[in-house]
PDB file of C-alpha atoms in Angstrom:
ATOM      1  CA  GLN A   1      22.127 -86.179  56.219  1.00  0.00           C
ATOM      2  CA  VAL A   2      24.962 -84.062  57.553  1.00  0.00           C
ATOM      3  CA  GLN A   3      24.975 -83.514  61.306  1.00  0.00           C
ATOM      4  CA  LEU A   4      26.299 -80.602  63.336  1.00  0.00           C
ATOM      5  CA  ALA A   5      27.592 -80.758  66.905  1.00  0.00           C
ATOM      6  CA  GLU A   6      28.422 -77.652  68.922  1.00  0.00           C
ATOM      7  CA  SER A   7      30.746 -77.373  71.890  1.00  0.00           C
ATOM      8  CA  GLY A   8      32.493 -74.679  73.881  1.00  0.00           C
ATOM      9  CA  GLY A   9      29.651 -72.929  75.632  1.00  0.00           C
ATOM     10  CA  GLY A  10      29.760 -72.074  79.303  1.00  0.00           C
ATOM     11  CA  LEU A  11      29.748 -69.350  81.922  1.00  0.00           C
ATOM     12  CA  VAL A  12      31.992 -66.319  81.498  1.00  0.00           C
ATOM     13  CA  GLN A  13      32.226 -62.897  83.060  1.00  0.00           C
ATOM     14  CA  ALA A  14      31.417 -59.769  81.090  1.00  0.00           C
ATOM     15  CA  GLY A  15      34.415 -58.690  79.067  1.00  0.00           C
ATOM     16  CA  GLY A  16      35.663 -62.244  78.718  1.00  0.00           C
ATOM     17  CA  SER A  17      35.990 -64.507  75.696  1.00  0.00           C
ATOM     18  CA  LEU A  18      34.754 -67.896  74.561  1.00  0.00           C
ATOM     19  CA  ARG A  19      35.265 -69.919  71.412  1.00  0.00           C
ATOM     20  CA  LEU A  20      32.466 -72.101  70.138  1.00  0.00           C
ATOM     21  CA  SER A  21      33.140 -75.035  67.843  1.00  0.00           C
ATOM     22  CA  CYS A  22      30.823 -76.851  65.472  1.00  0.00           C
ATOM     23  CA  THR A  23      31.938 -80.182  64.094  1.00  0.00           C
ATOM     24  CA  VAL A  24      30.411 -81.192  60.764  1.00  0.00           C
ATOM     25  CA  SER A  25      29.872 -84.908  60.140  1.00  0.00           C
ATOM     26  CA  GLY A  26      30.675 -84.499  56.449  1.00  0.00           C
ATOM     27  CA  ARG A  27      32.833 -82.117  54.434  1.00  0.00           C
ATOM     28  CA  ILE A  28      32.224 -78.549  55.521  1.00  0.00           C
ATOM     29  CA  LEU A  29      33.112 -77.259  52.038  1.00  0.00           C
ATOM     30  CA  GLU A  30      30.056 -79.097  50.670  1.00  0.00           C
ATOM     31  CA  LEU A  31      27.852 -76.708  52.641  1.00  0.00           C
ATOM     32  CA  SER A  32      27.339 -73.442  50.770  1.00  0.00           C
ATOM     33  CA  VAL A  33      26.729 -71.396  53.897  1.00  0.00           C
ATOM     34  CA  THR A  34      27.289 -72.196  57.551  1.00  0.00           C
ATOM     35  CA  GLY A  35      26.655 -69.997  60.498  1.00  0.00           C
ATOM     36  CA  TRP A  36      25.776 -69.334  64.078  1.00  0.00           C
ATOM     37  CA  TYR A  37      22.401 -68.349  65.461  1.00  0.00           C
ATOM     38  CA  ARG A  38      21.353 -67.693  69.034  1.00  0.00           C
ATOM     39  CA  GLN A  39      18.198 -67.627  71.065  1.00  0.00           C
ATOM     40  CA  ALA A  40      17.946 -65.776  74.330  1.00  0.00           C
ATOM     41  CA  PRO A  41      15.229 -66.598  76.878  1.00  0.00           C
ATOM     42  CA  GLY A  42      11.919 -65.188  75.740  1.00  0.00           C
ATOM     43  CA  LYS A  43      13.306 -63.964  72.435  1.00  0.00           C
ATOM     44  CA  GLN A  44      13.277 -65.146  68.842  1.00  0.00           C
ATOM     45  CA  ARG A  45      16.222 -66.928  67.335  1.00  0.00           C
ATOM     46  CA  GLU A  46      18.538 -64.501  65.548  1.00  0.00           C
ATOM     47  CA  MET A  47      21.440 -64.770  63.161  1.00  0.00           C
ATOM     48  CA  VAL A  48      24.815 -64.045  64.717  1.00  0.00           C
ATOM     49  CA  ALA A  49      27.292 -64.732  61.923  1.00  0.00           C
ATOM     50  CA  ARG A  50      27.443 -66.488  58.560  1.00  0.00           C
ATOM     51  CA  LEU A  51      30.282 -67.756  56.403  1.00  0.00           C
ATOM     52  CA  THR A  52      29.992 -68.823  52.779  1.00  0.00           C
ATOM     53  CA  VAL A  53      32.108 -71.459  51.109  1.00  0.00           C
ATOM     54  CA  GLY A  54      33.781 -68.536  49.325  1.00  0.00           C
ATOM     55  CA  GLU A  55      34.646 -67.054  52.733  1.00  0.00           C
ATOM     56  CA  THR A  56      32.242 -64.132  52.620  1.00  0.00           C
ATOM     57  CA  THR A  57      31.164 -63.241  56.145  1.00  0.00           C
ATOM     58  CA  ARG A  58      28.138 -61.478  57.549  1.00  0.00           C
ATOM     59  CA  TYR A  59      27.564 -60.439  61.146  1.00  0.00           C
ATOM     60  CA  ALA A  60      24.704 -59.148  63.193  1.00  0.00           C
ATOM     61  CA  ASP A  61      25.232 -55.483  64.052  1.00  0.00           C
ATOM     62  CA  SER A  62      25.234 -56.342  67.744  1.00  0.00           C
ATOM     63  CA  VAL A  63      28.361 -58.512  67.438  1.00  0.00           C
ATOM     64  CA  LYS A  64      30.377 -56.721  64.744  1.00  0.00           C
ATOM     65  CA  GLY A  65      33.909 -56.060  65.902  1.00  0.00           C
ATOM     66  CA  ARG A  66      33.576 -58.518  68.782  1.00  0.00           C
ATOM     67  CA  PHE A  67      32.821 -61.919  67.206  1.00  0.00           C
ATOM     68  CA  ILE A  68      34.727 -63.690  64.458  1.00  0.00           C
ATOM     69  CA  ILE A  69      33.440 -66.626  62.426  1.00  0.00           C
ATOM     70  CA  SER A  70      35.942 -68.960  60.823  1.00  0.00           C
ATOM     71  CA  ARG A  71      36.413 -72.557  59.805  1.00  0.00           C
ATOM     72  CA  ASP A  72      39.058 -75.224  59.550  1.00  0.00           C
ATOM     73  CA  ASN A  73      38.475 -77.135  56.326  1.00  0.00           C
ATOM     74  CA  GLU A  74      40.793 -79.980  57.328  1.00  0.00           C
ATOM     75  CA  LYS A  75      38.937 -80.528  60.591  1.00  0.00           C
ATOM     76  CA  ASN A  76      35.487 -79.832  59.079  1.00  0.00           C
ATOM     77  CA  THR A  77      34.849 -77.477  61.952  1.00  0.00           C
ATOM     78  CA  LEU A  78      33.214 -74.072  62.182  1.00  0.00           C
ATOM     79  CA  TYR A  79      34.213 -71.660  64.940  1.00  0.00           C
ATOM     80  CA  LEU A  80      32.816 -68.583  66.597  1.00  0.00           C
ATOM     81  CA  GLN A  81      35.346 -66.570  68.545  1.00  0.00           C
ATOM     82  CA  MET A  82      33.445 -64.337  70.936  1.00  0.00           C
ATOM     83  CA  ASN A  83      35.333 -61.469  72.562  1.00  0.00           C
ATOM     84  CA  THR A  84      34.321 -58.659  74.893  1.00  0.00           C
ATOM     85  CA  LEU A  85      31.235 -60.599  75.876  1.00  0.00           C
ATOM     86  CA  LYS A  86      28.261 -58.745  77.316  1.00  0.00           C
ATOM     87  CA  PRO A  87      25.395 -60.005  79.484  1.00  0.00           C
ATOM     88  CA  GLU A  88      23.090 -59.486  76.497  1.00  0.00           C
ATOM     89  CA  ASP A  89      25.072 -62.139  74.622  1.00  0.00           C
ATOM     90  CA  THR A  90      23.597 -64.740  76.984  1.00  0.00           C
ATOM     91  CA  ALA A  91      21.726 -67.281  74.856  1.00  0.00           C
ATOM     92  CA  VAL A  92      21.764 -70.775  73.471  1.00  0.00           C
ATOM     93  CA  TYR A  93      24.012 -70.732  70.423  1.00  0.00           C
ATOM     94  CA  TYR A  94      23.221 -72.951  67.463  1.00  0.00           C
ATOM     95  CA  CYS A  95      25.363 -74.001  64.554  1.00  0.00           C
ATOM     96  CA  ALA A  96      23.398 -74.196  61.312  1.00  0.00           C
ATOM     97  CA  ALA A  97      23.838 -74.798  57.613  1.00  0.00           C
ATOM     98  CA  ASP A  98      22.191 -73.644  54.402  1.00  0.00           C
ATOM     99  CA  PRO A  99      23.587 -76.465  52.252  1.00  0.00           C
ATOM    100  CA  ASN A 100      22.575 -75.143  48.840  1.00  0.00           C
ATOM    101  CA  GLY A 101      22.846 -71.417  49.465  1.00  0.00           C
ATOM    102  CA  GLN A 102      19.113 -70.879  48.979  1.00  0.00           C
ATOM    103  CA  ASN A 103      18.522 -69.360  52.416  1.00  0.00           C
ATOM    104  CA  ARG A 104      17.033 -72.642  53.602  1.00  0.00           C
ATOM    105  CA  TRP A 105      18.646 -73.257  56.947  1.00  0.00           C
ATOM    106  CA  ASN A 106      17.558 -76.839  57.368  1.00  0.00           C
ATOM    107  CA  VAL A 107      20.487 -78.359  59.243  1.00  0.00           C
ATOM    108  CA  TRP A 108      20.867 -77.493  62.917  1.00  0.00           C
ATOM    109  CA  GLY A 109      22.956 -78.553  65.857  1.00  0.00           C
ATOM    110  CA  GLN A 110      21.544 -79.160  69.308  1.00  0.00           C
ATOM    111  CA  GLY A 111      22.797 -75.859  70.710  1.00  0.00           C
ATOM    112  CA  THR A 112      25.286 -74.896  73.377  1.00  0.00           C
ATOM    113  CA  PRO A 113      24.430 -72.444  76.172  1.00  0.00           C
ATOM    114  CA  VAL A 114      26.455 -69.316  76.827  1.00  0.00           C
ATOM    115  CA  THR A 115      25.930 -67.305  79.987  1.00  0.00           C
ATOM    116  CA  VAL A 116      27.652 -63.972  80.509  1.00  0.00           C
ATOM    117  CA  SER A 117      27.564 -62.670  84.050  1.00  0.00           C
ATOM    118  CA  SER A 118      27.785 -58.978  84.874  1.00  0.00           C
TER     119      SER A 118
END
């Protein structure tokens, strides 16, 4: 079973940037879709960004133009570059995978917290 491990969360002021990393225990190109989700206190988990093995991306409307999802195939690592952060971006961010591209997100990391202060 592939495992995902996030890093890079922390405390940042509004307007600042952070880059999250997700290290995949196996080959990232064997996962059809990988992505980032987040869950804010008292709210449901929501999709932030997705990246297919064919490099098609999809973003939540709330982060379009501010966040960029990418990967390094050699390092088997997924990234989320977060720019112009807002207090409403505060959440625990999870790396996840839909290994077979069937919209079954059944591989999850442990999460990394991001706090954006105003």
